[in-house]
Structures are given as structure tokens and as C-alpha cells.
Amino acid sequence: MPPEYRIAELFEAASAVKVRAHVPYSGFPVGAALRDETGRIHAGCNVENAAYPEGICAEANAVGAMVAAGARTIVELLTVSDGDLVATCCGGCRQKIREFAGADTPIHAAGPEGVRRSYTLAELLPDSFGPDHLA
Ligand code: THU
């Protein structure tokens, strides 16, 4: 599959789930979609909570959906959010992605109009701690 088409599929899935975000406190909906090692796409949105620290990021929910579906590898991931700035995954989500992704795994940050910047996981989380350290 050509890269543009792969990214377009992730963008569509992330945009579709973003509208379901539960964001009464921040008003900042985020959608995340990832492709697993079998080619399936898993998506998640952020789910906030009245007890603020209990809110869950979109990426965390997408990773959870992937694991629940029986997959274990993130091949590519995309997030979409609103606003003028490039919104990259938060630090905690970078580590959650790291558990199932490699240094070269592409991570795209999109706005409503499409991808704004693309990174590798290693660019977002250099010299990271991961499963290999415990092997
Ligand atoms: N958020 C995400 O879902 N992913 C990120 O990587 C950045 C932040 C959510 C958390 C919270 O619900 C809202 O965006 C504002 O921080």
C-alpha cells in the first residue's frame, strides 16, 4: 500500500473517533489510530474524568484497543486534534507506544486538514527505556 494511502486510512479512522471524545473539561478532542502487524487499524479518543488525573489520552485507548484485539505491534500511528499548533503525543503516551513499537515506527501529528508533521518514535522518545531492558 502506498504511504499516502496508509496515512489517509489512519487519518480517517482517527478523525472518525475524535468526534466521540469525552472532553467536558479541556474541550480538546483528540483521535488516535494505529495499524498493527496484521494490518488492522485500532482507534481511540481521549476520555476525561471529573477526577481530572483519571482522564485517559486518545493514544492510550488506541493502544488498549490493539492489545484487547490480540495484536502486539504498532506499525504506524497517527493522532489528530484541533488548534493551530502541531500537537504531538504527550510524554506518557510516547512511553506507552514504546512498549509496542520500534525506534523507526512512524508517528504522525495531524490537524483537521491532514498531517502536519511526521516523526519516528526515536525522535519523540530518544534513548528510551523499553522491554529489552528487562529481558
Ligand atoms: N491528550 C491526548 O489525548 N493525547 C495527547 O497526546 C495529548 C493530550 C488529551 C488529554 C486531555 O484529555 C486533553 O488532550 C487536553 O490535554
mmCIF file of C-alpha atoms and ligand atoms in Angstrom:
data_model
loop_
_atom_site.group_PDB
_atom_site.id
_atom_site.type_symbol
_atom_site.label_atom_id
_atom_site.label_comp_id
_atom_site.label_asym_id
_atom_site.label_seq_id
_atom_site.Cartn_x
_atom_site.Cartn_y
_atom_site.Cartn_z
ATOM 1 C CA MET A 1 0.000 0.000 0.000
ATOM 2 C CA PRO A 2 1.463 3.421 -0.889
ATOM 3 C CA PRO A 3 2.410 5.556 2.131
ATOM 4 C CA GLU A 4 -0.131 8.303 1.334
ATOM 5 C CA TYR A 5 -2.936 5.768 1.312
ATOM 6 C CA ARG A 6 -1.765 4.171 4.567
ATOM 7 C CA ILE A 7 -1.711 7.570 6.225
ATOM 8 C CA ALA A 8 -5.100 8.531 4.758
ATOM 9 C CA GLU A 9 -6.681 5.431 6.302
ATOM 10 C CA LEU A 10 -5.237 6.262 9.708
ATOM 11 C CA PHE A 11 -6.331 9.888 9.369
ATOM 12 C CA GLU A 12 -9.891 8.838 8.563
ATOM 13 C CA ALA A 13 -10.058 6.424 11.479
ATOM 14 C CA ALA A 14 -8.586 8.938 13.925
ATOM 15 C CA SER A 15 -10.878 11.730 12.713
ATOM 16 C CA ALA A 16 -13.939 9.492 12.987
ATOM 17 C CA VAL A 17 -13.194 8.586 16.603
ATOM 18 C CA LYS A 18 -12.124 12.103 17.605
ATOM 19 C CA VAL A 19 -15.741 13.299 17.398
ATOM 20 C CA ARG A 20 -16.606 10.796 20.148
ATOM 21 C CA ALA A 21 -14.032 12.158 22.600
ATOM 22 C CA HIS A 22 -15.336 12.887 26.101
ATOM 23 C CA VAL A 23 -13.733 16.258 26.794
ATOM 24 C CA PRO A 24 -16.037 18.341 29.013
ATOM 25 C CA TYR A 25 -13.071 19.812 30.933
ATOM 26 C CA SER A 26 -10.441 20.641 28.308
ATOM 27 C CA GLY A 27 -12.662 20.972 25.248
ATOM 28 C CA PHE A 28 -9.705 19.459 23.357
ATOM 29 C CA PRO A 29 -10.777 16.330 21.492
ATOM 30 C CA VAL A 30 -8.049 14.007 20.228
ATOM 31 C CA GLY A 31 -8.326 10.945 17.993
ATOM 32 C CA ALA A 32 -5.617 8.328 17.588
ATOM 33 C CA ALA A 33 -5.399 5.455 15.140
ATOM 34 C CA LEU A 34 -2.708 2.856 14.715
ATOM 35 C CA ARG A 35 -2.013 -0.003 12.356
ATOM 36 C CA ASP A 36 -0.966 -3.319 13.867
ATOM 37 C CA GLU A 37 1.269 -6.071 12.488
ATOM 38 C CA THR A 38 -1.682 -7.730 10.738
ATOM 39 C CA GLY A 39 -2.769 -4.522 9.004
ATOM 40 C CA ARG A 40 -5.761 -3.918 11.229
ATOM 41 C CA ILE A 41 -6.488 -0.424 12.475
ATOM 42 C CA HIS A 42 -7.332 0.344 16.107
ATOM 43 C CA ALA A 43 -8.574 3.727 17.234
ATOM 44 C CA GLY A 44 -9.159 5.612 20.459
ATOM 45 C CA CYS A 45 -10.244 9.031 21.696
ATOM 46 C CA ASN A 46 -9.482 10.857 24.910
ATOM 47 C CA VAL A 47 -11.849 10.194 27.784
ATOM 48 C CA GLU A 48 -11.684 12.780 30.565
ATOM 49 C CA ASN A 49 -12.945 12.394 34.108
ATOM 50 C CA ALA A 50 -14.327 14.721 36.779
ATOM 51 C CA ALA A 51 -11.410 13.471 38.881
ATOM 52 C CA TYR A 52 -9.030 15.112 36.410
ATOM 53 C CA PRO A 53 -5.937 12.859 36.703
ATOM 54 C CA GLU A 54 -8.065 9.859 35.789
ATOM 55 C CA GLY A 55 -8.536 11.094 32.234
ATOM 56 C CA ILE A 56 -7.143 8.857 29.508
ATOM 57 C CA CYS A 57 -5.396 10.046 26.350
ATOM 58 C CA ALA A 58 -6.522 9.000 22.880
ATOM 59 C CA GLU A 59 -3.279 7.136 22.203
ATOM 60 C CA ALA A 60 -3.592 5.113 25.404
ATOM 61 C CA ASN A 61 -7.065 3.999 24.413
ATOM 62 C CA ALA A 62 -5.929 3.083 20.901
ATOM 63 C CA VAL A 63 -3.080 1.005 22.337
ATOM 64 C CA GLY A 64 -5.511 -0.682 24.719
ATOM 65 C CA ALA A 65 -7.861 -1.499 21.841
ATOM 66 C CA MET A 66 -4.970 -3.053 19.920
ATOM 67 C CA VAL A 67 -3.924 -5.237 22.833
ATOM 68 C CA ALA A 68 -7.527 -6.262 23.526
ATOM 69 C CA ALA A 69 -7.820 -7.315 19.878
ATOM 70 C CA GLY A 70 -4.828 -9.620 20.314
ATOM 71 C CA ALA A 71 -2.178 -7.628 18.445
ATOM 72 C CA ARG A 72 1.192 -6.645 19.891
ATOM 73 C CA THR A 73 2.985 -4.398 17.389
ATOM 74 C CA ILE A 74 2.347 -0.804 16.377
ATOM 75 C CA VAL A 75 3.474 -0.392 12.757
ATOM 76 C CA GLU A 76 2.344 3.221 12.337
ATOM 77 C CA LEU A 77 0.338 5.667 14.455
ATOM 78 C CA LEU A 78 -1.430 8.965 13.822
ATOM 79 C CA THR A 79 -3.106 11.475 16.103
ATOM 80 C CA VAL A 80 -5.466 14.249 15.106
ATOM 81 C CA SER A 81 -6.514 17.273 17.105
ATOM 82 C CA ASP A 82 -7.673 20.845 16.590
ATOM 83 C CA GLY A 83 -5.806 24.092 17.135
ATOM 84 C CA ASP A 84 -3.025 25.871 15.301
ATOM 85 C CA LEU A 85 -0.055 24.117 16.879
ATOM 86 C CA VAL A 86 1.399 20.764 15.945
ATOM 87 C CA ALA A 87 0.143 18.546 18.764
ATOM 88 C CA THR A 88 2.461 15.617 19.406
ATOM 89 C CA CYS A 89 1.795 12.710 21.755
ATOM 90 C CA CYS A 90 2.329 13.562 25.426
ATOM 91 C CA GLY A 91 5.303 12.075 27.250
ATOM 92 C CA GLY A 92 3.309 9.357 28.947
ATOM 93 C CA CYS A 93 1.812 8.241 25.650
ATOM 94 C CA ARG A 94 5.229 8.151 23.997
ATOM 95 C CA GLN A 95 6.273 5.598 26.592
ATOM 96 C CA LYS A 96 3.039 3.616 26.171
ATOM 97 C CA ILE A 97 3.628 3.490 22.414
ATOM 98 C CA ARG A 98 7.259 2.488 23.013
ATOM 99 C CA GLU A 99 6.130 -0.753 24.630
ATOM 100 C CA PHE A 100 4.779 -1.988 21.270
ATOM 101 C CA ALA A 101 6.770 -0.021 18.679
ATOM 102 C CA GLY A 102 10.301 0.231 17.357
ATOM 103 C CA ALA A 103 12.671 3.173 17.086
ATOM 104 C CA ASP A 104 11.725 3.729 13.434
ATOM 105 C CA THR A 105 7.956 3.440 13.849
ATOM 106 C CA PRO A 106 6.338 6.453 12.132
ATOM 107 C CA ILE A 107 4.162 8.713 14.262
ATOM 108 C CA HIS A 108 2.153 11.414 12.505
ATOM 109 C CA ALA A 109 0.670 14.512 14.123
ATOM 110 C CA ALA A 110 -2.346 15.771 12.194
ATOM 111 C CA GLY A 111 -4.677 18.732 12.350
ATOM 112 C CA PRO A 112 -8.189 18.700 10.914
ATOM 113 C CA GLU A 113 -6.773 19.350 7.420
ATOM 114 C CA GLY A 114 -4.281 16.472 7.486
ATOM 115 C CA VAL A 115 -0.783 15.533 8.657
ATOM 116 C CA ARG A 116 1.285 18.447 9.905
ATOM 117 C CA ARG A 117 4.464 16.667 10.929
ATOM 118 C CA SER A 118 5.783 13.141 10.933
ATOM 119 C CA TYR A 119 8.325 11.697 13.333
ATOM 120 C CA THR A 120 9.868 8.401 14.255
ATOM 121 C CA LEU A 121 9.303 7.130 17.763
ATOM 122 C CA ALA A 122 13.015 7.603 18.471
ATOM 123 C CA GLU A 123 12.705 11.279 17.557
ATOM 124 C CA LEU A 124 9.901 11.715 20.061
ATOM 125 C CA LEU A 125 11.416 9.485 22.739
ATOM 126 C CA PRO A 126 15.207 9.222 22.322
ATOM 127 C CA ASP A 127 17.309 6.724 24.266
ATOM 128 C CA SER A 128 14.157 5.211 25.665
ATOM 129 C CA PHE A 129 13.670 2.517 28.252
ATOM 130 C CA GLY A 130 11.783 -0.482 26.948
ATOM 131 C CA PRO A 131 11.059 -4.188 27.178
ATOM 132 C CA ASP A 132 14.626 -5.080 26.088
ATOM 133 C CA HIS A 133 15.971 -3.669 29.339
ATOM 134 C CA LEU A 134 14.073 -6.276 31.298
ATOM 135 C CA ALA A 135 14.834 -9.209 29.022
HETATM 136 N N1 THU B 1 -4.428 14.431 25.058
HETATM 137 C C1 THU B 1 -4.422 13.267 24.332
HETATM 138 O O1 THU B 1 -5.453 12.577 24.235
HETATM 139 N N2 THU B 1 -3.258 12.909 23.744
HETATM 140 C C2 THU B 1 -2.096 13.602 23.821
HETATM 141 O O2 THU B 1 -1.055 13.106 23.443
HETATM 142 C C3 THU B 1 -2.118 14.948 24.373
HETATM 143 C C4 THU B 1 -3.260 15.268 25.242
HETATM 144 C C5 THU B 1 -5.672 14.813 25.724
HETATM 145 C C6 THU B 1 -5.626 14.718 27.233
HETATM 146 C C7 THU B 1 -6.718 15.669 27.623
HETATM 147 O O3 THU B 1 -7.962 14.968 27.551
HETATM 148 C C8 THU B 1 -6.702 16.714 26.526
HETATM 149 O O4 THU B 1 -5.992 16.148 25.430
HETATM 150 C C9 THU B 1 -6.019 18.011 26.935
HETATM 151 O O5 THU B 1 -4.766 17.763 27.473
#
